[in-house]
């Protein structure tokens, strides 16, 4: 599987991902892209222009969510990785620090970096609609229909108390929906992320204020990148 798609995130892949995303998208963004070459995990470029998700997600939201929040998570994990003399991939760091209170800062920033890059790739201009092919078949098998899946994803995203994420995940070949609090990433518990929506308020508050359900429905219906999600299936 292409590492640009499955986000196998060691340093080399991250540099490749960042460079590839900018070339493939053919767009320039106003945001920092590969950060400093010495960073173990440079923040990948957005795979589209900062205003490309409008009107569903505004350039102003992107300017904070990608340009400030995502960047801060990457800056923190790069700093911690060096300070604590860590090694291995970002996914390896997430797995090794999950559930360890004394490594909470490392886990939170590693997971939030991974989660956000995955999220940005789960969206695309002109996305949404229904998936096709094997992803459509897997959703049908797990949830009965695409509308039933969509209703449950939105309901679970709405039901996540406080900050977090709502995921479509795969384990043992079967799809399910998982909501996680704060930074928690399904990778750490053996679930393979297929699709995600961020339900932290920073993802939607500037555009939707407290109306999380409206954001979830619009993002799912108009921005979901099912081609990317299909490539995550094992
Ligand atoms: Fe976020």
Coordinates of C-alpha atoms and ligand atoms in Angstrom, one line a residue:
X1 CA 0.0 0.0 0.0
X2 CA 1.3 3.5 -0.8
X3 CA 2.7 5.1 2.3
X4 CA 1.2 8.4 1.2
X5 CA -2.2 6.8 1.7
X6 CA -1.8 4.6 4.7
X7 CA 0.2 7.2 6.7
X8 CA 3.0 4.8 7.7
X9 CA 4.7 7.6 9.5
X10 CA 8.3 7.2 10.0
X11 CA 10.5 10.2 9.3
X12 CA 11.3 9.3 5.7
X13 CA 7.6 8.7 4.9
X14 CA 6.6 12.0 6.5
X15 CA 9.0 14.0 4.4
X16 CA 7.8 12.0 1.3
X17 CA 4.2 12.5 2.3
X18 CA 4.6 16.3 2.8
X19 CA 6.4 16.7 -0.5
X20 CA 4.0 14.5 -2.4
X21 CA 0.9 16.1 -1.0
X22 CA 2.1 19.5 -2.2
X23 CA 3.0 18.3 -5.6
X24 CA -0.1 16.2 -6.1
X25 CA -2.5 18.9 -4.9
X26 CA -0.8 21.4 -7.1
X27 CA -1.7 24.2 -4.7
X28 CA 0.2 26.5 -2.5
X29 CA -0.9 27.1 1.0
X30 CA -0.2 30.0 3.3
X31 CA 0.8 27.6 6.0
X32 CA 4.1 26.1 7.1
X33 CA 4.6 22.8 5.3
X34 CA 7.6 20.7 6.1
X35 CA 8.8 22.7 9.1
X36 CA 12.5 22.3 9.8
X37 CA 14.3 19.5 8.0
X38 CA 15.7 18.3 11.4
X39 CA 12.2 17.6 12.7
X40 CA 11.5 13.9 13.0
X41 CA 7.9 14.4 12.0
X42 CA 7.4 17.5 9.8
X43 CA 3.8 18.5 9.5
X44 CA 2.5 17.4 6.1
X45 CA 1.0 20.1 3.9
X46 CA -2.8 20.3 3.6
X47 CA -3.8 18.3 0.5
X48 CA -5.9 21.2 -0.8
X49 CA -5.9 25.0 -0.6
X50 CA -7.0 26.6 2.7
X51 CA -10.3 27.8 1.2
X52 CA -11.0 24.7 -0.8
X53 CA -13.5 23.3 1.8
X54 CA -15.7 26.4 1.8
X55 CA -18.5 26.9 2.5
X56 CA -18.6 23.8 4.7
X57 CA -15.4 24.6 6.5
X58 CA -14.1 28.2 6.2
X59 CA -10.6 29.3 5.5
X60 CA -10.7 31.0 8.8
X61 CA -11.4 27.7 10.6
X62 CA -8.6 26.1 8.6
X63 CA -6.2 28.9 9.5
X64 CA -6.6 28.1 13.2
X65 CA -7.3 24.3 13.0
X66 CA -4.4 23.5 10.7
X67 CA -2.2 26.6 11.0
X68 CA -2.3 26.8 14.8
X69 CA -3.7 23.7 16.4
X70 CA -2.3 21.0 14.2
X71 CA 1.0 22.8 13.9
X72 CA 1.2 23.1 17.7
X73 CA 0.8 19.3 18.1
X74 CA 3.5 18.7 15.6
X75 CA 5.8 21.2 17.3
X76 CA 5.2 19.6 20.6
X77 CA 5.8 16.0 19.6
X78 CA 9.0 17.0 17.7
X79 CA 10.3 18.7 20.8
X80 CA 9.3 15.8 23.1
X81 CA 10.7 13.2 20.7
X82 CA 14.1 14.9 21.0
X83 CA 14.0 15.7 24.7
X84 CA 13.0 12.1 25.7
X85 CA 15.3 10.5 23.1
X86 CA 12.5 8.6 21.6
X87 CA 12.9 6.4 18.5
X88 CA 10.7 4.8 15.8
X89 CA 7.6 5.9 13.9
X90 CA 4.8 8.2 15.1
X91 CA 2.5 5.2 15.2
X92 CA 5.1 3.3 17.3
X93 CA 5.3 6.2 19.8
X94 CA 1.5 6.2 20.0
X95 CA 1.4 2.5 20.8
X96 CA 4.3 2.6 23.2
X97 CA 2.9 5.5 25.3
X98 CA -0.8 4.6 25.3
X99 CA -2.1 4.4 28.9
X100 CA 1.1 5.5 30.5
X101 CA 0.5 8.4 32.8
X102 CA 4.1 9.6 32.9
X103 CA 4.1 9.7 29.0
X104 CA 0.7 11.5 28.6
X105 CA 2.2 14.6 27.0
X106 CA 4.0 12.4 24.4
X107 CA 1.0 10.3 23.7
X108 CA -1.4 13.2 23.4
X109 CA 0.8 15.2 21.0
X110 CA 1.8 12.1 19.0
X111 CA -1.8 11.0 18.7
X112 CA -3.2 14.4 17.9
X113 CA -0.6 14.9 15.2
X114 CA -1.5 11.5 13.6
X115 CA -5.2 12.1 14.1
X116 CA -5.2 15.5 12.5
X117 CA -3.2 14.4 9.4
X118 CA -5.6 11.5 9.0
X119 CA -8.6 13.9 9.4
X120 CA -7.3 16.4 6.8
X121 CA -6.9 13.5 4.3
X122 CA -10.5 12.3 5.1
X123 CA -11.9 15.5 3.6
X124 CA -11.7 16.9 0.1
X125 CA -13.4 19.6 -1.9
X126 CA -16.4 18.1 -3.7
X127 CA -16.4 15.1 -1.5
X128 CA -19.3 13.4 0.2
X129 CA -22.0 11.4 -1.4
X130 CA -21.9 7.6 -1.1
X131 CA -18.8 5.5 -1.4
X132 CA -18.5 2.9 -4.1
X133 CA -16.9 -0.5 -4.4
X134 CA -15.4 -2.5 -1.5
X135 CA -16.0 0.3 1.0
X136 CA -19.7 0.5 0.1
X137 CA -19.9 -3.3 0.4
X138 CA -18.2 -3.3 3.8
X139 CA -20.5 -0.5 5.1
X140 CA -23.5 -2.3 3.8
X141 CA -22.4 -5.5 5.6
X142 CA -21.7 -3.7 8.9
X143 CA -24.5 -1.2 9.1
X144 CA -27.2 -2.4 6.7
X145 CA -27.1 0.7 4.6
X146 CA -25.1 3.8 4.0
X147 CA -27.8 6.1 5.5
X148 CA -27.8 3.9 8.6
X149 CA -24.1 4.2 8.9
X150 CA -24.3 8.0 8.4
X151 CA -26.9 8.3 11.1
X152 CA -24.8 6.4 13.6
X153 CA -21.6 8.3 12.8
X154 CA -23.4 11.6 13.3
X155 CA -25.2 10.4 16.5
X156 CA -22.0 9.0 18.0
X157 CA -20.1 12.2 17.1
X158 CA -22.8 14.2 18.7
X159 CA -22.7 11.9 21.7
X160 CA -19.0 12.3 22.4
X161 CA -19.1 14.4 25.5
X162 CA -16.5 17.1 25.3
X163 CA -13.6 17.0 22.9
X164 CA -12.8 14.0 20.8
X165 CA -13.2 12.1 17.5
X166 CA -15.7 9.8 15.8
X167 CA -14.1 7.1 13.7
X168 CA -15.0 4.4 11.2
X169 CA -12.6 1.6 12.1
X170 CA -11.8 -1.9 11.0
X171 CA -10.8 -4.9 13.1
X172 CA -10.8 -8.5 12.1
X173 CA -12.2 -7.4 8.7
X174 CA -15.3 -5.8 10.2
X175 CA -16.2 -2.2 10.2
X176 CA -17.5 -0.4 13.3
X177 CA -17.9 3.1 14.6
X178 CA -15.8 4.3 17.6
X179 CA -15.9 7.6 19.4
X180 CA -12.8 8.5 21.4
X181 CA -12.2 11.3 23.9
X182 CA -9.5 14.0 23.6
X183 CA -6.4 12.6 21.7
X184 CA -7.3 8.9 21.9
X185 CA -6.3 7.1 18.6
X186 CA -7.8 3.7 17.7
X187 CA -4.4 2.5 16.5
X188 CA -3.3 2.0 20.1
X189 CA -6.0 -0.5 20.8
X190 CA -5.7 -2.5 17.6
X191 CA -8.3 -0.9 15.5
X192 CA -7.4 0.4 12.0
X193 CA -8.8 3.9 11.3
X194 CA -10.7 4.1 8.0
X195 CA -12.4 7.5 8.3
X196 CA -12.7 10.2 11.0
X197 CA -14.3 13.4 11.9
X198 CA -12.9 15.7 14.5
X199 CA -15.4 16.8 17.1
X200 CA -13.2 19.1 19.1
X201 CA -14.9 22.6 19.1
X202 CA -11.9 24.0 17.3
X203 CA -13.0 22.0 14.3
X204 CA -16.4 23.7 13.9
X205 CA -17.1 26.5 16.4
X206 CA -16.1 29.5 14.1
X207 CA -18.5 28.2 11.4
X208 CA -21.2 26.4 13.3
X209 CA -20.8 27.7 16.9
X210 CA -22.4 25.0 19.2
X211 CA -24.2 23.2 16.4
X212 CA -21.9 20.1 16.2
X213 CA -24.6 18.1 14.4
X214 CA -24.8 20.5 11.5
X215 CA -21.0 20.4 11.1
X216 CA -21.0 16.6 11.2
X217 CA -23.7 16.3 8.7
X218 CA -22.2 18.9 6.3
X219 CA -18.7 17.4 6.6
X220 CA -19.9 13.9 6.0
X221 CA -22.3 14.8 3.2
X222 CA -20.2 17.2 1.3
X223 CA -16.5 16.7 2.1
X224 CA -15.9 13.0 3.0
X225 CA -13.0 11.6 0.9
X226 CA -14.3 8.0 0.4
X227 CA -11.4 7.3 -2.0
X228 CA -8.9 7.9 0.8
X229 CA -11.1 5.9 3.2
X230 CA -11.3 2.9 0.8
X231 CA -7.5 2.8 0.6
X232 CA -7.3 2.3 4.4
X233 CA -9.3 -1.0 4.3
X234 CA -7.2 -4.0 5.1
Ligands
LIG1 FE1 -8.7 19.2 15.7

